[in-house]
Amino acid sequence: EDQVTQSPEALRLQEGESSSLNCSYTVSGLRGLFWYRQDPGKGPEFLFTLYSAGEEKEKERLKATLTKKESFLHITAPKPEDSATYLCAVQARGAQKLVFGQGTRLTINP
Amino acid sequence: DTEVTQTPKHLVMGMTNKKSLKCEQHMGHRAMYWYKQKAKKPPELMFVYSYEKLSINESVPSRFSPECPNSSLLNLHLHALQPEDSALYLCASSPGTSNEKLFFGSGTQLSVL
């Protein structure tokens, strides 16, 4: 069974304090790993798709990396507006369904 | 237009009511999705429509009835819901049927009394 585990569940940082969120996964042949950001009361917003180990993608203060077992979302010099829940999801080859992790609730204090 | 629009934003209904949730996208996307999300939990897939045909039903109770009248519209008809069905209902769309990138609406916050 495909599984996604995110850690930590919650993370509180000071503005400017860089850190990383972890997404560990087991999947029967990875088609893609996705990162989404979700603000309270809103739908998730797409951030990145990673397809193969060694791949990296960046957007502003965020950088996502992928290995054969896990993905990291690195946040460099975060700002309060980066506060959100970050969701990781995987899609197996041949499957249409995404399997989501439980998310990491990130709070950036000014 | 890069938005998925959901109406209403909030809905309160009794267990004997019939109501409908609506979702619209004008991005030419060929797949549309309904997800259910409880507080502090990830979204759970309910239904997928590909090219206006139901392709996935995740064993959802029959009190939830999806409908895709055309390629831009997706409805979720609700009847005889239970209080445990209270949740945020999210609609999403994707350009193809391979889930490359989901565009989510802001959701309908549903309360069943």
PDB file of C-alpha atoms in Angstrom:
ATOM      1  CA  GLU A   1       0.000   0.000   0.000  1.00  0.00           C
ATOM      2  CA  ASP A   2       1.286   3.456  -0.925  1.00  0.00           C
ATOM      3  CA  GLN A   3       2.047   5.614   2.120  1.00  0.00           C
ATOM      4  CA  VAL A   4       3.238   9.138   2.850  1.00  0.00           C
ATOM      5  CA  THR A   5       4.511  10.332   6.239  1.00  0.00           C
ATOM      6  CA  GLN A   6       5.325  13.967   6.883  1.00  0.00           C
ATOM      7  CA  SER A   7       7.392  15.337   9.748  1.00  0.00           C
ATOM      8  CA  PRO A   8       7.261  17.303  11.877  1.00  0.00           C
ATOM      9  CA  GLU A   9       3.489  17.674  12.360  1.00  0.00           C
ATOM     10  CA  ALA A  10       4.000  21.285  13.352  1.00  0.00           C
ATOM     11  CA  LEU A  11       6.966  23.643  13.202  1.00  0.00           C
ATOM     12  CA  ARG A  12       7.326  27.104  14.634  1.00  0.00           C
ATOM     13  CA  LEU A  13      10.196  29.298  13.386  1.00  0.00           C
ATOM     14  CA  GLN A  14      11.353  32.840  13.790  1.00  0.00           C
ATOM     15  CA  GLU A  15      11.375  35.035  10.691  1.00  0.00           C
ATOM     16  CA  GLY A  16      14.636  34.399   8.838  1.00  0.00           C
ATOM     17  CA  GLU A  17      15.270  31.028  10.511  1.00  0.00           C
ATOM     18  CA  SER A  18      15.773  28.463   7.730  1.00  0.00           C
ATOM     19  CA  SER A  19      14.580  24.861   8.114  1.00  0.00           C
ATOM     20  CA  SER A  20      13.376  21.780   6.243  1.00  0.00           C
ATOM     21  CA  LEU A  21      10.178  19.753   6.128  1.00  0.00           C
ATOM     22  CA  ASN A  22      10.362  16.018   5.487  1.00  0.00           C
ATOM     23  CA  CYS A  23       8.140  13.737   3.402  1.00  0.00           C
ATOM     24  CA  SER A  24       8.908  10.008   3.544  1.00  0.00           C
ATOM     25  CA  TYR A  25       7.101   7.769   1.109  1.00  0.00           C
ATOM     26  CA  THR A  26       6.633   4.184  -0.006  1.00  0.00           C
ATOM     27  CA  VAL A  27       5.047   3.667  -3.394  1.00  0.00           C
ATOM     28  CA  SER A  28       4.867   0.887  -5.938  1.00  0.00           C
ATOM     29  CA  GLY A  29       6.694   2.783  -8.656  1.00  0.00           C
ATOM     30  CA  LEU A  30       6.726   6.556  -8.353  1.00  0.00           C
ATOM     31  CA  ARG A  31       5.113   8.571 -11.100  1.00  0.00           C
ATOM     32  CA  GLY A  32       5.389  11.897  -9.270  1.00  0.00           C
ATOM     33  CA  LEU A  33       5.725  13.551  -5.870  1.00  0.00           C
ATOM     34  CA  PHE A  34       3.804  16.770  -5.305  1.00  0.00           C
ATOM     35  CA  TRP A  35       4.068  19.599  -2.800  1.00  0.00           C
ATOM     36  CA  TYR A  36       1.092  21.828  -2.034  1.00  0.00           C
ATOM     37  CA  ARG A  37       0.592  24.749   0.316  1.00  0.00           C
ATOM     38  CA  GLN A  38      -2.739  25.241   2.090  1.00  0.00           C
ATOM     39  CA  ASP A  39      -3.893  28.328   3.976  1.00  0.00           C
ATOM     40  CA  PRO A  40      -6.705  27.957   6.559  1.00  0.00           C
ATOM     41  CA  GLY A  41     -10.158  27.710   4.959  1.00  0.00           C
ATOM     42  CA  LYS A  42      -8.687  27.588   1.427  1.00  0.00           C
ATOM     43  CA  GLY A  43      -7.939  24.874  -1.088  1.00  0.00           C
ATOM     44  CA  PRO A  44      -4.380  23.607  -1.541  1.00  0.00           C
ATOM     45  CA  GLU A  45      -2.154  25.560  -3.906  1.00  0.00           C
ATOM     46  CA  PHE A  46       0.256  23.649  -6.134  1.00  0.00           C
ATOM     47  CA  LEU A  47       3.966  24.278  -5.512  1.00  0.00           C
ATOM     48  CA  PHE A  48       6.102  21.572  -7.175  1.00  0.00           C
ATOM     49  CA  THR A  49       6.143  18.213  -8.930  1.00  0.00           C
ATOM     50  CA  LEU A  50       9.252  16.008  -8.700  1.00  0.00           C
ATOM     51  CA  TYR A  51       9.603  12.912 -10.860  1.00  0.00           C
ATOM     52  CA  SER A  52      12.952  11.256 -10.189  1.00  0.00           C
ATOM     53  CA  ALA A  53      15.611  10.960  -7.501  1.00  0.00           C
ATOM     54  CA  GLY A  54      18.095  13.810  -7.610  1.00  0.00           C
ATOM     55  CA  GLU A  55      15.618  16.276  -9.031  1.00  0.00           C
ATOM     56  CA  GLU A  56      15.347  19.711  -7.408  1.00  0.00           C
ATOM     57  CA  LYS A  57      12.922  22.603  -7.945  1.00  0.00           C
ATOM     58  CA  GLU A  58      12.905  26.119  -6.532  1.00  0.00           C
ATOM     59  CA  LYS A  59      10.381  28.890  -6.119  1.00  0.00           C
ATOM     60  CA  GLU A  60      11.246  32.029  -4.194  1.00  0.00           C
ATOM     61  CA  ARG A  61      12.271  30.894  -0.675  1.00  0.00           C
ATOM     62  CA  LEU A  62      11.266  27.261  -1.251  1.00  0.00           C
ATOM     63  CA  LYS A  63      13.345  24.437  -2.640  1.00  0.00           C
ATOM     64  CA  ALA A  64      12.125  20.848  -3.028  1.00  0.00           C
ATOM     65  CA  THR A  65      14.423  17.854  -3.379  1.00  0.00           C
ATOM     66  CA  LEU A  66      13.764  14.161  -3.985  1.00  0.00           C
ATOM     67  CA  THR A  67      15.502  10.881  -3.153  1.00  0.00           C
ATOM     68  CA  LYS A  68      14.232   7.332  -3.631  1.00  0.00           C
ATOM     69  CA  LYS A  69      12.687   7.336  -0.152  1.00  0.00           C
ATOM     70  CA  GLU A  70      11.936  10.923   0.785  1.00  0.00           C
ATOM     71  CA  SER A  71      11.524  14.519  -0.249  1.00  0.00           C
ATOM     72  CA  PHE A  72      12.543  17.663   1.567  1.00  0.00           C
ATOM     73  CA  LEU A  73      11.024  21.112   1.342  1.00  0.00           C
ATOM     74  CA  HIS A  74      13.711  23.574   2.337  1.00  0.00           C
ATOM     75  CA  ILE A  75      12.597  27.025   3.430  1.00  0.00           C
ATOM     76  CA  THR A  76      15.286  29.704   3.367  1.00  0.00           C
ATOM     77  CA  ALA A  77      14.908  32.908   5.415  1.00  0.00           C
ATOM     78  CA  PRO A  78      11.137  32.457   5.797  1.00  0.00           C
ATOM     79  CA  LYS A  79       8.697  35.318   6.238  1.00  0.00           C
ATOM     80  CA  PRO A  80       5.396  35.347   8.192  1.00  0.00           C
ATOM     81  CA  GLU A  81       3.488  34.987   4.914  1.00  0.00           C
ATOM     82  CA  ASP A  82       5.070  31.549   4.476  1.00  0.00           C
ATOM     83  CA  SER A  83       2.945  30.335   7.400  1.00  0.00           C
ATOM     84  CA  ALA A  84       0.651  27.577   6.096  1.00  0.00           C
ATOM     85  CA  THR A  85       0.154  23.833   6.061  1.00  0.00           C
ATOM     86  CA  TYR A  86       2.445  22.121   3.561  1.00  0.00           C
ATOM     87  CA  LEU A  87       1.098  18.906   2.057  1.00  0.00           C
ATOM     88  CA  CYS A  88       3.110  16.229   0.288  1.00  0.00           C
ATOM     89  CA  ALA A  89       1.449  13.705  -2.035  1.00  0.00           C
ATOM     90  CA  VAL A  90       2.613  10.841  -4.243  1.00  0.00           C
ATOM     91  CA  GLN A  91       1.151   9.290  -7.342  1.00  0.00           C
ATOM     92  CA  ALA A  92       2.011   5.732  -8.301  1.00  0.00           C
ATOM     93  CA  ARG A  93       2.593   4.743 -11.917  1.00  0.00           C
ATOM     94  CA  GLY A  94      -0.682   3.823 -13.566  1.00  0.00           C
ATOM     95  CA  ALA A  95      -2.758   5.365 -10.779  1.00  0.00           C
ATOM     96  CA  GLN A  96      -4.902   8.448 -11.096  1.00  0.00           C
ATOM     97  CA  LYS A  97      -5.217   8.962  -7.348  1.00  0.00           C
ATOM     98  CA  LEU A  98      -2.889  11.035  -5.184  1.00  0.00           C
ATOM     99  CA  VAL A  99      -1.943   9.759  -1.714  1.00  0.00           C
ATOM    100  CA  PHE A 100      -1.526  12.691   0.658  1.00  0.00           C
ATOM    101  CA  GLY A 101       0.508  12.934   3.837  1.00  0.00           C
ATOM    102  CA  GLN A 102      -0.955  14.474   6.989  1.00  0.00           C
ATOM    103  CA  GLY A 103       0.794  17.791   6.362  1.00  0.00           C
ATOM    104  CA  THR A 104       3.179  20.010   8.314  1.00  0.00           C
ATOM    105  CA  ARG A 105       1.720  23.143   9.908  1.00  0.00           C
ATOM    106  CA  LEU A 106       4.368  25.831   9.615  1.00  0.00           C
ATOM    107  CA  THR A 107       4.208  29.041  11.645  1.00  0.00           C
ATOM    108  CA  ILE A 108       6.690  31.857  11.080  1.00  0.00           C
ATOM    109  CA  ASN A 109       6.803  34.411  13.885  1.00  0.00           C
ATOM    110  CA  PRO A 110       7.839  38.005  13.058  1.00  0.00           C
TER     111      PRO A 110
ATOM    112  CA  ASP B   1      -8.901  32.583 -16.138  1.00  0.00           C
ATOM    113  CA  THR B   2      -6.885  30.260 -13.895  1.00  0.00           C
ATOM    114  CA  GLU B   3      -9.477  29.772 -11.204  1.00  0.00           C
ATOM    115  CA  VAL B   4     -11.710  27.022  -9.960  1.00  0.00           C
ATOM    116  CA  THR B   5     -14.841  28.637  -8.555  1.00  0.00           C
ATOM    117  CA  GLN B   6     -16.968  26.915  -5.938  1.00  0.00           C
ATOM    118  CA  THR B   7     -20.366  27.955  -4.644  1.00  0.00           C
ATOM    119  CA  PRO B   8     -21.617  28.382  -2.049  1.00  0.00           C
ATOM    120  CA  LYS B   9     -18.664  29.158   0.239  1.00  0.00           C
ATOM    121  CA  HIS B  10     -20.613  28.107   3.324  1.00  0.00           C
ATOM    122  CA  LEU B  11     -23.637  25.828   3.676  1.00  0.00           C
ATOM    123  CA  VAL B  12     -25.668  24.750   6.694  1.00  0.00           C
ATOM    124  CA  MET B  13     -28.208  22.011   6.146  1.00  0.00           C
ATOM    125  CA  GLY B  14     -30.399  19.692   8.112  1.00  0.00           C
ATOM    126  CA  MET B  15     -30.275  15.943   7.782  1.00  0.00           C
ATOM    127  CA  THR B  16     -33.459  15.865   5.694  1.00  0.00           C
ATOM    128  CA  ASN B  17     -32.456  18.621   3.272  1.00  0.00           C
ATOM    129  CA  LYS B  18     -31.361  18.291  -0.343  1.00  0.00           C
ATOM    130  CA  LYS B  19     -28.682  20.699  -1.501  1.00  0.00           C
ATOM    131  CA  SER B  20     -26.083  20.954  -4.259  1.00  0.00           C
ATOM    132  CA  LEU B  21     -22.494  22.157  -4.389  1.00  0.00           C
ATOM    133  CA  LYS B  22     -21.288  23.709  -7.632  1.00  0.00           C
ATOM    134  CA  CYS B  23     -17.867  23.958  -9.214  1.00  0.00           C
ATOM    135  CA  GLU B  24     -16.811  25.711 -12.404  1.00  0.00           C
ATOM    136  CA  GLN B  25     -13.538  26.038 -14.329  1.00  0.00           C
ATOM    137  CA  HIS B  26     -12.818  27.693 -17.675  1.00  0.00           C
ATOM    138  CA  MET B  27      -9.255  26.508 -18.174  1.00  0.00           C
ATOM    139  CA  GLY B  28     -10.194  23.754 -20.615  1.00  0.00           C
ATOM    140  CA  HIS B  29      -9.188  21.107 -18.090  1.00  0.00           C
ATOM    141  CA  ARG B  30     -10.346  17.572 -18.891  1.00  0.00           C
ATOM    142  CA  ALA B  31     -10.448  16.116 -15.388  1.00  0.00           C
ATOM    143  CA  MET B  32     -12.404  17.327 -12.377  1.00  0.00           C
ATOM    144  CA  TYR B  33     -12.352  16.063  -8.804  1.00  0.00           C
ATOM    145  CA  TRP B  34     -14.299  16.199  -5.557  1.00  0.00           C
ATOM    146  CA  TYR B  35     -12.353  15.960  -2.299  1.00  0.00           C
ATOM    147  CA  LYS B  36     -13.553  15.985   1.309  1.00  0.00           C
ATOM    148  CA  GLN B  37     -11.344  17.496   4.003  1.00  0.00           C
ATOM    149  CA  LYS B  38     -11.852  17.324   7.750  1.00  0.00           C
ATOM    150  CA  ALA B  39     -10.099  19.796  10.056  1.00  0.00           C
ATOM    151  CA  LYS B  40      -6.333  19.218  10.341  1.00  0.00           C
ATOM    152  CA  LYS B  41      -6.516  16.235   7.959  1.00  0.00           C
ATOM    153  CA  PRO B  42      -5.402  15.903   4.340  1.00  0.00           C
ATOM    154  CA  PRO B  43      -7.942  15.956   1.495  1.00  0.00           C
ATOM    155  CA  GLU B  44      -9.648  12.627   0.777  1.00  0.00           C
ATOM    156  CA  LEU B  45     -10.581  11.833  -2.791  1.00  0.00           C
ATOM    157  CA  MET B  46     -14.293  11.192  -3.418  1.00  0.00           C
ATOM    158  CA  PHE B  47     -14.870  11.253  -7.189  1.00  0.00           C
ATOM    159  CA  VAL B  48     -12.978  11.843 -10.425  1.00  0.00           C
ATOM    160  CA  TYR B  49     -14.485  12.784 -13.773  1.00  0.00           C
ATOM    161  CA  SER B  50     -12.324  12.354 -16.870  1.00  0.00           C
ATOM    162  CA  TYR B  51     -13.681  13.776 -20.118  1.00  0.00           C
ATOM    163  CA  GLU B  52     -17.066  14.217 -18.392  1.00  0.00           C
ATOM    164  CA  LYS B  53     -17.295  10.536 -17.432  1.00  0.00           C
ATOM    165  CA  LEU B  54     -17.037   9.234 -13.877  1.00  0.00           C
ATOM    166  CA  SER B  55     -13.735   7.386 -13.692  1.00  0.00           C
ATOM    167  CA  ILE B  56     -13.203   7.005  -9.943  1.00  0.00           C
ATOM    168  CA  ASN B  57     -15.703   6.610  -7.100  1.00  0.00           C
ATOM    169  CA  GLU B  58     -13.878   6.018  -3.832  1.00  0.00           C
ATOM    170  CA  SER B  59     -16.725   3.988  -2.290  1.00  0.00           C
ATOM    171  CA  VAL B  60     -18.559   7.149  -1.322  1.00  0.00           C
ATOM    172  CA  PRO B  61     -22.039   6.692   0.288  1.00  0.00           C
ATOM    173  CA  SER B  62     -24.942   7.176  -2.100  1.00  0.00           C
ATOM    174  CA  ARG B  63     -26.143  10.247  -0.164  1.00  0.00           C
ATOM    175  CA  PHE B  64     -23.416  12.012  -2.215  1.00  0.00           C
ATOM    176  CA  SER B  65     -24.241  12.092  -5.917  1.00  0.00           C
ATOM    177  CA  PRO B  66     -21.838  13.711  -8.400  1.00  0.00           C
ATOM    178  CA  GLU B  67     -22.810  15.119 -11.772  1.00  0.00           C
ATOM    179  CA  CYS B  68     -20.752  16.563 -14.614  1.00  0.00           C
ATOM    180  CA  PRO B  69     -23.147  18.394 -16.977  1.00  0.00           C
ATOM    181  CA  ASN B  70     -20.325  19.582 -19.253  1.00  0.00           C
ATOM    182  CA  SER B  71     -16.554  19.951 -19.353  1.00  0.00           C
ATOM    183  CA  SER B  72     -16.618  23.155 -17.272  1.00  0.00           C
ATOM    184  CA  LEU B  73     -19.097  22.257 -14.567  1.00  0.00           C
ATOM    185  CA  LEU B  74     -19.155  19.778 -11.719  1.00  0.00           C
ATOM    186  CA  ASN B  75     -21.926  19.372  -9.164  1.00  0.00           C
ATOM    187  CA  LEU B  76     -22.214  17.403  -5.944  1.00  0.00           C
ATOM    188  CA  HIS B  77     -25.786  16.657  -4.903  1.00  0.00           C
ATOM    189  CA  LEU B  78     -26.336  16.081  -1.205  1.00  0.00           C
ATOM    190  CA  HIS B  79     -29.280  14.266   0.368  1.00  0.00           C
ATOM    191  CA  ALA B  80     -29.962  12.897   3.853  1.00  0.00           C
ATOM    192  CA  LEU B  81     -26.486  13.741   5.121  1.00  0.00           C
ATOM    193  CA  GLN B  82     -25.231  12.917   8.598  1.00  0.00           C
ATOM    194  CA  PRO B  83     -23.503  15.291  11.056  1.00  0.00           C
ATOM    195  CA  GLU B  84     -20.210  13.431  10.437  1.00  0.00           C
ATOM    196  CA  ASP B  85     -20.392  14.607   6.807  1.00  0.00           C
ATOM    197  CA  SER B  86     -19.617  18.130   7.995  1.00  0.00           C
ATOM    198  CA  ALA B  87     -16.337  19.110   6.315  1.00  0.00           C
ATOM    199  CA  LEU B  88     -14.688  21.329   3.717  1.00  0.00           C
ATOM    200  CA  TYR B  89     -15.616  20.046   0.245  1.00  0.00           C
ATOM    201  CA  LEU B  90     -13.003  20.873  -2.347  1.00  0.00           C
ATOM    202  CA  CYS B  91     -13.313  20.796  -6.099  1.00  0.00           C
ATOM    203  CA  ALA B  92     -10.196  20.520  -8.255  1.00  0.00           C
ATOM    204  CA  SER B  93      -9.345  20.267 -11.924  1.00  0.00           C
ATOM    205  CA  SER B  94      -6.298  19.195 -13.913  1.00  0.00           C
ATOM    206  CA  PRO B  95      -5.302  19.737 -17.551  1.00  0.00           C
ATOM    207  CA  GLY B  96      -5.153  16.023 -18.340  1.00  0.00           C
ATOM    208  CA  THR B  97      -6.207  12.879 -16.566  1.00  0.00           C
ATOM    209  CA  SER B  98      -2.803  12.127 -15.098  1.00  0.00           C
ATOM    210  CA  ASN B  99      -2.963  14.464 -12.096  1.00  0.00           C
ATOM    211  CA  GLU B 100       0.028  16.474 -13.318  1.00  0.00           C
ATOM    212  CA  LYS B 101      -1.076  19.526 -11.373  1.00  0.00           C
ATOM    213  CA  LEU B 102      -4.302  20.003  -9.485  1.00  0.00           C
ATOM    214  CA  PHE B 103      -5.974  23.407  -9.336  1.00  0.00           C
ATOM    215  CA  PHE B 104      -8.180  23.581  -6.252  1.00  0.00           C
ATOM    216  CA  GLY B 105     -11.111  25.832  -5.525  1.00  0.00           C
ATOM    217  CA  SER B 106     -11.504  27.500  -2.131  1.00  0.00           C
ATOM    218  CA  GLY B 107     -14.061  24.930  -1.069  1.00  0.00           C
ATOM    219  CA  THR B 108     -17.512  24.830   0.463  1.00  0.00           C
ATOM    220  CA  GLN B 109     -17.560  24.614   4.259  1.00  0.00           C
ATOM    221  CA  LEU B 110     -20.505  22.336   4.982  1.00  0.00           C
ATOM    222  CA  SER B 111     -22.198  21.958   8.362  1.00  0.00           C
ATOM    223  CA  VAL B 112     -24.860  19.277   8.823  1.00  0.00           C
ATOM    224  CA  LEU B 113     -27.122  19.801  11.824  1.00  0.00           C
TER     225      LEU B 113
END
